[in-house]
Coordinates of C-alpha atoms in Angstrom, one line a residue:
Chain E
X7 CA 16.4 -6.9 0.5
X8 CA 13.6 -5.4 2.5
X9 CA 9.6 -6.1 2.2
X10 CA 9.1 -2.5 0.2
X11 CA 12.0 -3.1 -2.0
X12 CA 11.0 -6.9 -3.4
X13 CA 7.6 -4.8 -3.4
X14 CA 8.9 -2.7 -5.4
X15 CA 10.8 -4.8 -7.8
X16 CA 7.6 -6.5 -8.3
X17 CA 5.4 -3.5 -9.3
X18 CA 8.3 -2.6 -12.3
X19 CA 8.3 -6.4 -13.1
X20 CA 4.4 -6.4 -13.5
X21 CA 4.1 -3.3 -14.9
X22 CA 6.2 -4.4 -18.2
X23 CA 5.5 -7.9 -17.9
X24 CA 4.8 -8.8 -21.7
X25 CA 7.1 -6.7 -23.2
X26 CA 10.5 -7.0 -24.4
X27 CA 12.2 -4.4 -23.7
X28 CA 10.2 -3.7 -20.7
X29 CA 10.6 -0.1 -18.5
X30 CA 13.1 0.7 -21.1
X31 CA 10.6 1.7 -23.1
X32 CA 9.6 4.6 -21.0
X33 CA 13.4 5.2 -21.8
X34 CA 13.0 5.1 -25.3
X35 CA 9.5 7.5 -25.8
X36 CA 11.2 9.4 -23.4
X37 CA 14.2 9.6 -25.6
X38 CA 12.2 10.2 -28.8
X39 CA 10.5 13.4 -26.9
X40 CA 13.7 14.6 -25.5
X41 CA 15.3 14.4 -29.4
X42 CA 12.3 15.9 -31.0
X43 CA 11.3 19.0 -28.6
X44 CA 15.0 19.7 -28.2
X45 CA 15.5 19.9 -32.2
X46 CA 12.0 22.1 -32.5
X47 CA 11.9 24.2 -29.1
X48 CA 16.6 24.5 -29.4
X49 CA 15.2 26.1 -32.7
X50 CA 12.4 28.4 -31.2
X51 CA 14.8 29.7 -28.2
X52 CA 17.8 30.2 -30.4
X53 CA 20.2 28.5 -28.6
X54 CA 22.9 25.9 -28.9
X55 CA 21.7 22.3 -29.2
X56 CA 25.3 21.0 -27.5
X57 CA 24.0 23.0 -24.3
X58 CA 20.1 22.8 -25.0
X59 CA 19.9 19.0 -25.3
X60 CA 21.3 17.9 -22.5
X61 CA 19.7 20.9 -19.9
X62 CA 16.3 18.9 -21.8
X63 CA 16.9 15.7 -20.8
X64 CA 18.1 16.3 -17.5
X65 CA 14.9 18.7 -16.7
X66 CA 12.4 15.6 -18.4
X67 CA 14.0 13.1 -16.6
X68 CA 14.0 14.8 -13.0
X69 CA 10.8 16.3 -13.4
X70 CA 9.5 12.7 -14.7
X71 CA 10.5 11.5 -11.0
X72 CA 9.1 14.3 -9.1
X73 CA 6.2 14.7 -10.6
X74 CA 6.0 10.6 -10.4
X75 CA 6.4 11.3 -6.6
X76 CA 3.7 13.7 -6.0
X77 CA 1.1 12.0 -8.3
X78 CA 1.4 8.8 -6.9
X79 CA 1.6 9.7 -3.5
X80 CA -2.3 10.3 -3.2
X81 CA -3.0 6.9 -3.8
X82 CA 0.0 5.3 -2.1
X83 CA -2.7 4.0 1.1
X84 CA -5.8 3.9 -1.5
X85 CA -4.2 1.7 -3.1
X86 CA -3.1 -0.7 -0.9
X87 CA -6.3 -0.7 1.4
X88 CA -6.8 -4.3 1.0
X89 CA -3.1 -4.6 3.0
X90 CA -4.1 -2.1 5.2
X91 CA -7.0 -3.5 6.5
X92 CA -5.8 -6.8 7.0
X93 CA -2.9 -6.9 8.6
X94 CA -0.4 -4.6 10.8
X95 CA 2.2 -3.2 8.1
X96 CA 3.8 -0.1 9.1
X97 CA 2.6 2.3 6.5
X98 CA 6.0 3.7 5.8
X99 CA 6.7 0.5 3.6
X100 CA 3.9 1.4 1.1
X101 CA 5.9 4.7 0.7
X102 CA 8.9 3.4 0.4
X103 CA 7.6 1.1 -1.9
X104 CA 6.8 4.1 -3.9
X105 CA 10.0 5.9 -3.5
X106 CA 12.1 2.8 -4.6
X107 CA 10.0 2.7 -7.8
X108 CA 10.5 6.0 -8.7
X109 CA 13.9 5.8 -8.6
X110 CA 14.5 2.3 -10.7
X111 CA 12.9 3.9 -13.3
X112 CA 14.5 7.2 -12.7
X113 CA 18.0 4.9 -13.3
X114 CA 16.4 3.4 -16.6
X115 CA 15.6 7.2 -17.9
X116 CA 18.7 9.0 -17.1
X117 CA 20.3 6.5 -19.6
X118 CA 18.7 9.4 -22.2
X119 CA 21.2 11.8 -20.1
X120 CA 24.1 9.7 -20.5
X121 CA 23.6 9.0 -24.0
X122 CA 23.0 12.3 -25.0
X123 CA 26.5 13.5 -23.0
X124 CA 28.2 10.7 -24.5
X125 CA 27.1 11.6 -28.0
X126 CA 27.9 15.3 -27.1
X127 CA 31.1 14.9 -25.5
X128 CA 30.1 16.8 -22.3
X129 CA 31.4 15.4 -19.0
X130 CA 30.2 16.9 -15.7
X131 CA 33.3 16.7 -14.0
X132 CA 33.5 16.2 -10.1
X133 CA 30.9 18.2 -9.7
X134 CA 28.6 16.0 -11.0
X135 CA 28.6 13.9 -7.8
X136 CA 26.6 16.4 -6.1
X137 CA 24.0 15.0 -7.8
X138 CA 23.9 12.0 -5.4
X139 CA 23.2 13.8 -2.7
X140 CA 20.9 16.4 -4.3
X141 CA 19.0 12.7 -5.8
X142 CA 19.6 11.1 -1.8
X143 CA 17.5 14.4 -0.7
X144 CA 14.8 14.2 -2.9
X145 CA 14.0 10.7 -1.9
X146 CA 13.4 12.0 1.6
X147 CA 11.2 15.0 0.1
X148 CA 9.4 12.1 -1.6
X149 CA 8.7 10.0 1.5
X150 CA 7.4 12.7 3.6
X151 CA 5.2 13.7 0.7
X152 CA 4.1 10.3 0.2
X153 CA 2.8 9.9 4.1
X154 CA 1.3 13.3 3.8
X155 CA -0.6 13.4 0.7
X156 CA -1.3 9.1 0.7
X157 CA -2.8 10.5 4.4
X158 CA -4.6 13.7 2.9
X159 CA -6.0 11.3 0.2
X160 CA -7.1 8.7 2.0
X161 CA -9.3 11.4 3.7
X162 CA -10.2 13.2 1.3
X163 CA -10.7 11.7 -2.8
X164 CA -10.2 15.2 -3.8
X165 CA -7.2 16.0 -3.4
X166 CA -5.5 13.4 -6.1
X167 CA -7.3 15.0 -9.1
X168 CA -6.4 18.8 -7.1
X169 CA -2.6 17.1 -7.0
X170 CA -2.6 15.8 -10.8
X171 CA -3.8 19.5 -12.1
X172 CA -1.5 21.4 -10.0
X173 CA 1.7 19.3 -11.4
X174 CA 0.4 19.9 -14.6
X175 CA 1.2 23.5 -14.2
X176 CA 4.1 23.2 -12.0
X177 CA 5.6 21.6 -16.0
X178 CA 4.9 24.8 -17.4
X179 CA 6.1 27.2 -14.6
X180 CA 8.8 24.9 -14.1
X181 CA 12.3 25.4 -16.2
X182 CA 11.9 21.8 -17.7
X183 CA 11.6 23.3 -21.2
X184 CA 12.7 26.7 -21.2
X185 CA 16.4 27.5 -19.6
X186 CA 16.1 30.1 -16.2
X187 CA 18.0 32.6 -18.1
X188 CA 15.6 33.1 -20.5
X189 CA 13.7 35.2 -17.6
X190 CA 15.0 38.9 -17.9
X191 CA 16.2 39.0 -14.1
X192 CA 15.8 35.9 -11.7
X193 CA 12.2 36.3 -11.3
X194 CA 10.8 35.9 -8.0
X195 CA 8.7 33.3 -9.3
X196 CA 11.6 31.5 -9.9
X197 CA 13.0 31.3 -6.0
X198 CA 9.2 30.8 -5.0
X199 CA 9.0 27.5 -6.9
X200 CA 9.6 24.8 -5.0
X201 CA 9.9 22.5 -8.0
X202 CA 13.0 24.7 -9.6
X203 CA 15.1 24.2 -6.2
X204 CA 14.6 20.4 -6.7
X205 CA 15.3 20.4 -10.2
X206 CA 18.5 22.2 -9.8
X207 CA 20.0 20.4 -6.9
X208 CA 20.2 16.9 -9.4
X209 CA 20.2 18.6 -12.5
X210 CA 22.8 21.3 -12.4
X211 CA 25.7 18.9 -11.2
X212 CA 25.1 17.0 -13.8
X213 CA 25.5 19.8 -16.2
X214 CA 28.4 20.6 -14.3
X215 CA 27.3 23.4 -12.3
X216 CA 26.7 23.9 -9.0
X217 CA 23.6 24.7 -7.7
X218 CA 23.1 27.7 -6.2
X219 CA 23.4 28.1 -1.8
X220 CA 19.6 29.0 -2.1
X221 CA 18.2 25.8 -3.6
X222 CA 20.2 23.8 -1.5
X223 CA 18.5 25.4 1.4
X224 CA 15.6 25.4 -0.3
X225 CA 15.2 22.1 -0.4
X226 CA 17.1 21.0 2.7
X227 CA 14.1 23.5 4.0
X228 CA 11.6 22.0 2.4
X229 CA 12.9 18.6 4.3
X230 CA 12.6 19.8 7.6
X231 CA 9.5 21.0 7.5
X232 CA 7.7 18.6 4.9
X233 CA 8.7 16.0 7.7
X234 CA 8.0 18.2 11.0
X235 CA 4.4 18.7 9.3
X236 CA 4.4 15.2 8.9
X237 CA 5.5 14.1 12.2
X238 CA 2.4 16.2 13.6
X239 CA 0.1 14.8 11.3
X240 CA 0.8 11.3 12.1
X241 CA 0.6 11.9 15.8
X242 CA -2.7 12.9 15.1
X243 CA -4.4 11.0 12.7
X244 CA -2.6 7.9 11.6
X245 CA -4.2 5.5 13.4
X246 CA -7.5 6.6 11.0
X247 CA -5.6 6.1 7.9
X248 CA -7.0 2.0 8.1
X249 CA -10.6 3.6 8.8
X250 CA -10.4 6.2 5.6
X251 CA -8.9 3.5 2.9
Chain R
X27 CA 6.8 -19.1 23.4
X28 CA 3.5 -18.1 24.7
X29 CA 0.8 -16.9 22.6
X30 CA -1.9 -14.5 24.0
X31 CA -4.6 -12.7 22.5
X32 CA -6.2 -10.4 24.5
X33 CA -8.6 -6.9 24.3
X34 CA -9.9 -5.0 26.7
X35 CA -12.6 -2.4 26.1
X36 CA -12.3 -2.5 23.0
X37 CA -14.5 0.3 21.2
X38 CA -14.5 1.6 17.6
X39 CA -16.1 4.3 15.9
X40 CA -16.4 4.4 12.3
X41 CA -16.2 8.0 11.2
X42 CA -19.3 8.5 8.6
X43 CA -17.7 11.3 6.0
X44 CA -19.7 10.3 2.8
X45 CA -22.6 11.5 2.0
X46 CA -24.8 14.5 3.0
X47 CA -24.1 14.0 6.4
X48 CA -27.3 16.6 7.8
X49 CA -30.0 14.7 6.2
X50 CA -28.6 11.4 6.4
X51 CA -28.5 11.6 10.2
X52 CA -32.4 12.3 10.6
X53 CA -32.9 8.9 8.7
X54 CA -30.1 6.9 10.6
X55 CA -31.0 8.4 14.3
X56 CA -34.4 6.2 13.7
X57 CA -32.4 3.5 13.4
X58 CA -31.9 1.1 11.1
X59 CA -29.3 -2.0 10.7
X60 CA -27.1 -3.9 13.3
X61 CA -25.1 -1.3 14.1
X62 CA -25.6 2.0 16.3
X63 CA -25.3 5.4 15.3
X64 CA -23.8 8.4 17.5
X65 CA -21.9 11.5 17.5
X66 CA -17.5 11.7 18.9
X67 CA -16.2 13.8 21.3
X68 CA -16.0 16.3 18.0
X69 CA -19.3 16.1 16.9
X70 CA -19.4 13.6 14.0
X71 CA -21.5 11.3 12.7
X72 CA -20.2 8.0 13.4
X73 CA -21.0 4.0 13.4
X74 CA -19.9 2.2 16.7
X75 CA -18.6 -0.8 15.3
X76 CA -17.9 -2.2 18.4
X77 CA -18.8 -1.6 21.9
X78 CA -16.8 -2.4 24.6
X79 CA -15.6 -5.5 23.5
X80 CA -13.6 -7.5 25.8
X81 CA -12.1 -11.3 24.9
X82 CA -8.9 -13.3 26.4
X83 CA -7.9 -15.9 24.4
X84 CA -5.5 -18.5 25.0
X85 CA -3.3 -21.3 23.3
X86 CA -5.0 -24.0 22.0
X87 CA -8.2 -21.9 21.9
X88 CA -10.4 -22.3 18.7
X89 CA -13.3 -19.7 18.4
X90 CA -15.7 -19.3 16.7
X91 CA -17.0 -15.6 16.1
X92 CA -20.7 -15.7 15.3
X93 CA -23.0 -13.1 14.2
X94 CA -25.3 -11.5 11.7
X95 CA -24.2 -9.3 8.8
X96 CA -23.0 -6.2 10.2
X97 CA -22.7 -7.7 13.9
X98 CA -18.9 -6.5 14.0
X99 CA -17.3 -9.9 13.4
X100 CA -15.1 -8.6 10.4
X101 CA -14.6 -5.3 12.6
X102 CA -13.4 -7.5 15.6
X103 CA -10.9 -9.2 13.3
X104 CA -9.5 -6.3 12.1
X105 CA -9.0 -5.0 15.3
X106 CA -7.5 -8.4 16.3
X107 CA -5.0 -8.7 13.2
X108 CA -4.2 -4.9 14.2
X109 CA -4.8 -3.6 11.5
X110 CA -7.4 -1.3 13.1
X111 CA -6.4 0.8 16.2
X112 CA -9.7 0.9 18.3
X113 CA -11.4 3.9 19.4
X114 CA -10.9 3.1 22.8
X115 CA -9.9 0.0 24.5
X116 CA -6.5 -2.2 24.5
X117 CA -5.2 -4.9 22.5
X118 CA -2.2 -7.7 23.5
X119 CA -1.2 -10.3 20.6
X120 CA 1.7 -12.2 21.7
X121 CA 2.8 -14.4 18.6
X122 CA 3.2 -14.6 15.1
X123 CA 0.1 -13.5 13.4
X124 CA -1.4 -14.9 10.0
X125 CA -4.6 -12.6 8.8
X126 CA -6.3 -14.4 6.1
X127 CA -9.3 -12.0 5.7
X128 CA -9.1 -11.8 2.3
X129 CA -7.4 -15.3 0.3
X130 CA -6.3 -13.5 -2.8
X131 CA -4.7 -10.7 -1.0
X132 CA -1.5 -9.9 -3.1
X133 CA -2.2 -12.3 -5.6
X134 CA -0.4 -10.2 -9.1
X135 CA -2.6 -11.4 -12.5
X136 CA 0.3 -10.7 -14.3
X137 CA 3.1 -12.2 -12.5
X138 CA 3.5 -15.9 -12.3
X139 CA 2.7 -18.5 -10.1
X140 CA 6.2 -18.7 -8.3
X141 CA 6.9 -14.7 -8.2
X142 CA 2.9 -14.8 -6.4
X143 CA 3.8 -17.7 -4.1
X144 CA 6.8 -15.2 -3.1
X145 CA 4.9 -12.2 -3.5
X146 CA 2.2 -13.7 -0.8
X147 CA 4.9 -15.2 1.3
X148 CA 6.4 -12.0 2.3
X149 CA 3.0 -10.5 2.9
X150 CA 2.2 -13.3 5.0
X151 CA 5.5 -12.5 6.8
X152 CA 7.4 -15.3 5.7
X153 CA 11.5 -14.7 4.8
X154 CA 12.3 -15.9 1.3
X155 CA 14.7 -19.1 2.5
X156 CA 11.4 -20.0 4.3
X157 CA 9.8 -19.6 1.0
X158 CA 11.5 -21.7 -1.2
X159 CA 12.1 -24.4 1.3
X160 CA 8.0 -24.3 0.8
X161 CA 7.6 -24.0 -3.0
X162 CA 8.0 -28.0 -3.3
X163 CA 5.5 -28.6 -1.4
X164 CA 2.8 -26.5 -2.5
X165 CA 3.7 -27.3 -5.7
X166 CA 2.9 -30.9 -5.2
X167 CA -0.3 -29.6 -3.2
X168 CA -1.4 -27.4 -6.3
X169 CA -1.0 -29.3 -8.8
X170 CA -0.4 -27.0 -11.3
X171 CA 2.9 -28.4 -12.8
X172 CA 4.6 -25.8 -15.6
X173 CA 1.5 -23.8 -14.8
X174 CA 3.2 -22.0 -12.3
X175 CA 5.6 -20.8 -14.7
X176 CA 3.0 -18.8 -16.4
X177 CA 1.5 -15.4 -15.5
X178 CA -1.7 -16.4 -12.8
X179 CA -3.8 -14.5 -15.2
X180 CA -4.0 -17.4 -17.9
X181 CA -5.5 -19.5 -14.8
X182 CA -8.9 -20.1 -14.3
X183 CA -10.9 -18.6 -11.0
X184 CA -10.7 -22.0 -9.3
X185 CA -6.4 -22.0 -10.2
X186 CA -6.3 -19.2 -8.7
X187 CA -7.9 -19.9 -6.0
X188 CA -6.2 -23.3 -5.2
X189 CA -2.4 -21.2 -5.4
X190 CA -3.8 -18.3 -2.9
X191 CA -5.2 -21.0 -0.7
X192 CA -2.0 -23.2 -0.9
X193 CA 0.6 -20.1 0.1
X194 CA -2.4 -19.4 2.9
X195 CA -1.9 -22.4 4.8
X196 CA 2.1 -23.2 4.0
X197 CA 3.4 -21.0 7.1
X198 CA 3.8 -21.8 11.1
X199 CA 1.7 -19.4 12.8
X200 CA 0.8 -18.8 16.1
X201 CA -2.5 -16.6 16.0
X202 CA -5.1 -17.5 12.8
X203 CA -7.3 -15.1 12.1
X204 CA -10.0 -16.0 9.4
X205 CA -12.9 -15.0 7.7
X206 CA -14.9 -17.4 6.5
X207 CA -13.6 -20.9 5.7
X208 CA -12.2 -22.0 2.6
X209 CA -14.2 -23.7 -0.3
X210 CA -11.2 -24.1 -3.0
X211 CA -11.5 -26.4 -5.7
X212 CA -13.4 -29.0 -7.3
X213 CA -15.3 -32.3 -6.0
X214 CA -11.9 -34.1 -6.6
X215 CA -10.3 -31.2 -4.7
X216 CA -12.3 -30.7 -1.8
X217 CA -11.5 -33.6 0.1
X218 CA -7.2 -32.6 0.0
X219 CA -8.2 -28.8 0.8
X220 CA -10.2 -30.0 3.9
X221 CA -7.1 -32.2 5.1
X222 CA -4.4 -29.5 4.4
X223 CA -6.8 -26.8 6.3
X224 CA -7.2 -28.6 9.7
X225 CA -3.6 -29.9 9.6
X226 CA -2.8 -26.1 8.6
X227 CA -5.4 -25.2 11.4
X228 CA -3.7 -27.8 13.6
X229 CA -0.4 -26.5 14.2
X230 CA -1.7 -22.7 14.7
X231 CA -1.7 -21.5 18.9
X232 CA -4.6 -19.8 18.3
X233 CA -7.5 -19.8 15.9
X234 CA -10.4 -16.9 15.3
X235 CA -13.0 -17.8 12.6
X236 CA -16.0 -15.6 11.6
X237 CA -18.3 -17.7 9.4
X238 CA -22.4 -18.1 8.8
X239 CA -21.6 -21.6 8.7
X240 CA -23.0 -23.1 11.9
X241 CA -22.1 -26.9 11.1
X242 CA -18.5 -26.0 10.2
X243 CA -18.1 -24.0 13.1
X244 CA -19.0 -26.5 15.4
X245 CA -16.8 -29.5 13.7
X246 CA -13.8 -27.3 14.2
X247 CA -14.2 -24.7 16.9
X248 CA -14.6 -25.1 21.3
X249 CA -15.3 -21.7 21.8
X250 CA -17.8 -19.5 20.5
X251 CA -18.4 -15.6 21.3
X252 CA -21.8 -14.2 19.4
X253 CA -21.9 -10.7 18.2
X254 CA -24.9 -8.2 18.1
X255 CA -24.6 -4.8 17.0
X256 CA -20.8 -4.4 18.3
X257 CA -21.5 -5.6 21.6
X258 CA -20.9 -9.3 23.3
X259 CA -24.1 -11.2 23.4
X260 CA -22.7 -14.4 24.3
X261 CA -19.7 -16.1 25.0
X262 CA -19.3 -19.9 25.9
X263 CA -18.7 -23.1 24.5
X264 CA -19.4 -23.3 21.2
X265 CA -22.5 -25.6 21.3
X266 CA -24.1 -23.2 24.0
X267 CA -23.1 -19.8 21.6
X268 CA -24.8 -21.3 18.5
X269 CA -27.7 -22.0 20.6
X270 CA -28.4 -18.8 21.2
X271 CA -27.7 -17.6 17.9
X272 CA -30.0 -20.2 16.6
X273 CA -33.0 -19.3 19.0
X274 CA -32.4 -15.4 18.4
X275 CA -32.8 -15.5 14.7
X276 CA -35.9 -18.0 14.8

């Protein structure tokens, strides 16, 4: 296994080191939330648990790794200054670091999902594969955004707390909670939200839909730019990054 | 395989961002501390670290990098770990490079002694056979039995120490960058950390140390290269270098 992924491994193994049941429990609070909102807010929307509870989990989960992403990102570099400034590691393995987290404990959460579907008898069907590579393109998304906003962050301390608030209000805008069709027509805020194209290209399969053409090119968009912008930044200012930490 | 370390010209600027950068330049343009203050090609307020530094070093060569606080000895080993990409100027290392600026980098309080000994392995770019093949012997060297079992945060400060330092000096490498020597231990201590450093230092192509420590420097270096303000002030054997240094700060 590479540097970033023992790395990685390490950080989940730390982080739950006295515990029993260790990132599991994540799972299980995780669970809890997911059994409790979807009772009370399946009751408030007036719809059917069998379809509510799942779309729930799926949205907390996913949303749980993107917004894990973003957040940590800003102090993906800050965080490992003392590395940085000792030695020559290419910085990409800090981020990958990071990416390989996220998704570990994404696999330990979307247990919730397949309890839940289990419980339910709901199966996805074929189309729940697309989910892999909906999941495979996030994980790029998340590495770009990790060089750019680690970089943005090294340089400037206030973009973490800017980050933090702005995901805070991505959840609301987001359909975690609520279902898209509660919106009279599509909204345009809808399409404009970035976060709702990502969502749906992991969630939806799994619900046994598939996503629609425009948040696949959403976020194969997003990609391509997230990583041209990228690409420019680094030819500019990476070699600072060791200087900023 | 040869080793080389080698920069030419080497210049860096430190970017000054903190702080209210207008009236904080009034003060600094009067001067003040070893290093110099100027402006970039963009019109920032920056530090120049270093200043045109240029050094060949060669197998076999042990230096010693003298210098008062903020002289640009720490600057000049960042530079030559490559971690920092100079301002201007060039840098060739040819050979496996061991930075030990800090001892406790990547030591985890909450994993244990062997996940840390692996933990630091890897970041001292050691592959994980090579590893193991080591634990034995640093945990004979340690001497920390069923200790190492446990998370490093139930050790005490000088534990701690005595693991970091162990994994420190367990690999092969070619170039040895360090700042400041190790003191590990206790009294009983000292005398096996002092053997396993200069066997350690020993089998390393190169060695770089910055230290304040004049005696020490002089046991275990030839060659000695004295810093002031970023710039060169002295290069030569190592007696001759701390000479200088020693009549300068009288």
């Amino acid at each position: 296994m590479p540097l970033w992924g023992l790395l990685a491994w390490q950080d989940i193994r730390s982080r739950y080191r006295r515990s029993k049941l260790g990132p599991l429990w994540l799972t299980l609070s995780m669970g809890l939330l997911v059994g409790l909102l979807g009772l009370l807010y399946g009751t408030l929307f007036k719809v059917d648990l069998v379809r509510y509870l799942p779309f729930l989990a799926l949205g907390f989960v996913v949303w749980t790794l993107i917004s894990n992403l973003t957040i940590e990102a800003c102090r993906v570099f800050i965080n490992a200054q003392s590395i940085i400034t000792q030695m020559a590691m290419p910085l990409s393995v800090h981020v990958y670091r990071l990416v390989w987290r996220s998704l570990i404990i994404f696999a330990h959460n979307i247990l919730i999902f397949v309890i839940i579907a289990l419980a339910l008898q709901i199966w996805p069907g074929w189309t729940g594969l697309l989910a892999l590579p909906g999941l495979a393109l996030l994980a790029l998304n998340g590495v770009w955004v990790g060089l750019l906003l680690g970089l943005l962050s090294a340089r400037f301390r206030d973009v973490p707390p800017i980050v933090e608030s702005l995901m805070r209000i991505g959840f609301f805008v987001t359909p975690v909670m609520w279902m898209p069709e509660f919106l009279p027509q599509r909204a345009v805020l809808l399409e404009l939200n970035p976060f709702f194209h990502c969502l749906e290209v992991v969630r939806a399969p799994l619900l046994g839909q598939s996503p629609a053409l425009t948040s696949w090119l959403a976020v194969v968009g997003m990609t391509l730019a997230g990583w041209l912008a990228t690409f420019l930044m680094y030819r500019r200012y990476r070699r600072y990054i060791a200087y900023w930490v | 395989m040869s080793v080389e370390l080698r920069v030419q010209g080497v210049t860096v600027d430190f970017p000054v961002y903190s702080l209210g950068a207008r009236s904080l330049k009034n003060r600094l343009l009067h001067r003040g501390g070893g290093g110099n203050i100027g402006r970039d090609a963009d019109d920032r307020l920056c530090v120049r670290a270093l200043d045109e530094v240029t050094l060949v070093f060669a197998r076999d060569d042990r230096v010693a990098l003298i210098g008062r606080n903020g002289a640009g000895k720490t600057t000049l080993l960042r530079v030559l770990a490559g971690a920092y990409e100079p301002t201007r100027g060039q840098v060739w290392r040819q050979g496996q490079t061991a930075s030990l600026l800090n001892v406790s980098l990547g030591i985890d309080l909450e994993a244990t002694g062997y996940e840390n000994i692996l933990m630091k392995g890897l970041l001292l770019g050691l592959t994980p056979d090579q590893i193991q093949e080591r634990t034995g012997e640093i945990e004979a060297f340690t001497e920390l039995g069923d200790y190492l079992a446990m998370p490093v945060h139930t050790y005490s400060a000088g534990m701690r120490l005595r693991l970091a330092f162990a994994v420190c000096t367990c690999g092969n490498p070619d170039i040895l960058l360090m700042d400041e020597w190790f003191s590990v231990g206790d009294a009983a201590f000292v005398k096996k950390v002092r053997q396993r450093l200069e066997e350690f230092v020993d089998r390393t192509g190169i060695l770089v140390l910055a230290s304040h420590n004049l005696t020490l420097l002089k046991r275990i270096c030839t060659k000695g290269v004295l810093l002031e303000g970023g710039r060169i002030k002295a290069i030569g054997s190592v007696e001759a270098v701390v000479d200088v240094y020693q009549r300068e700060s009288r």
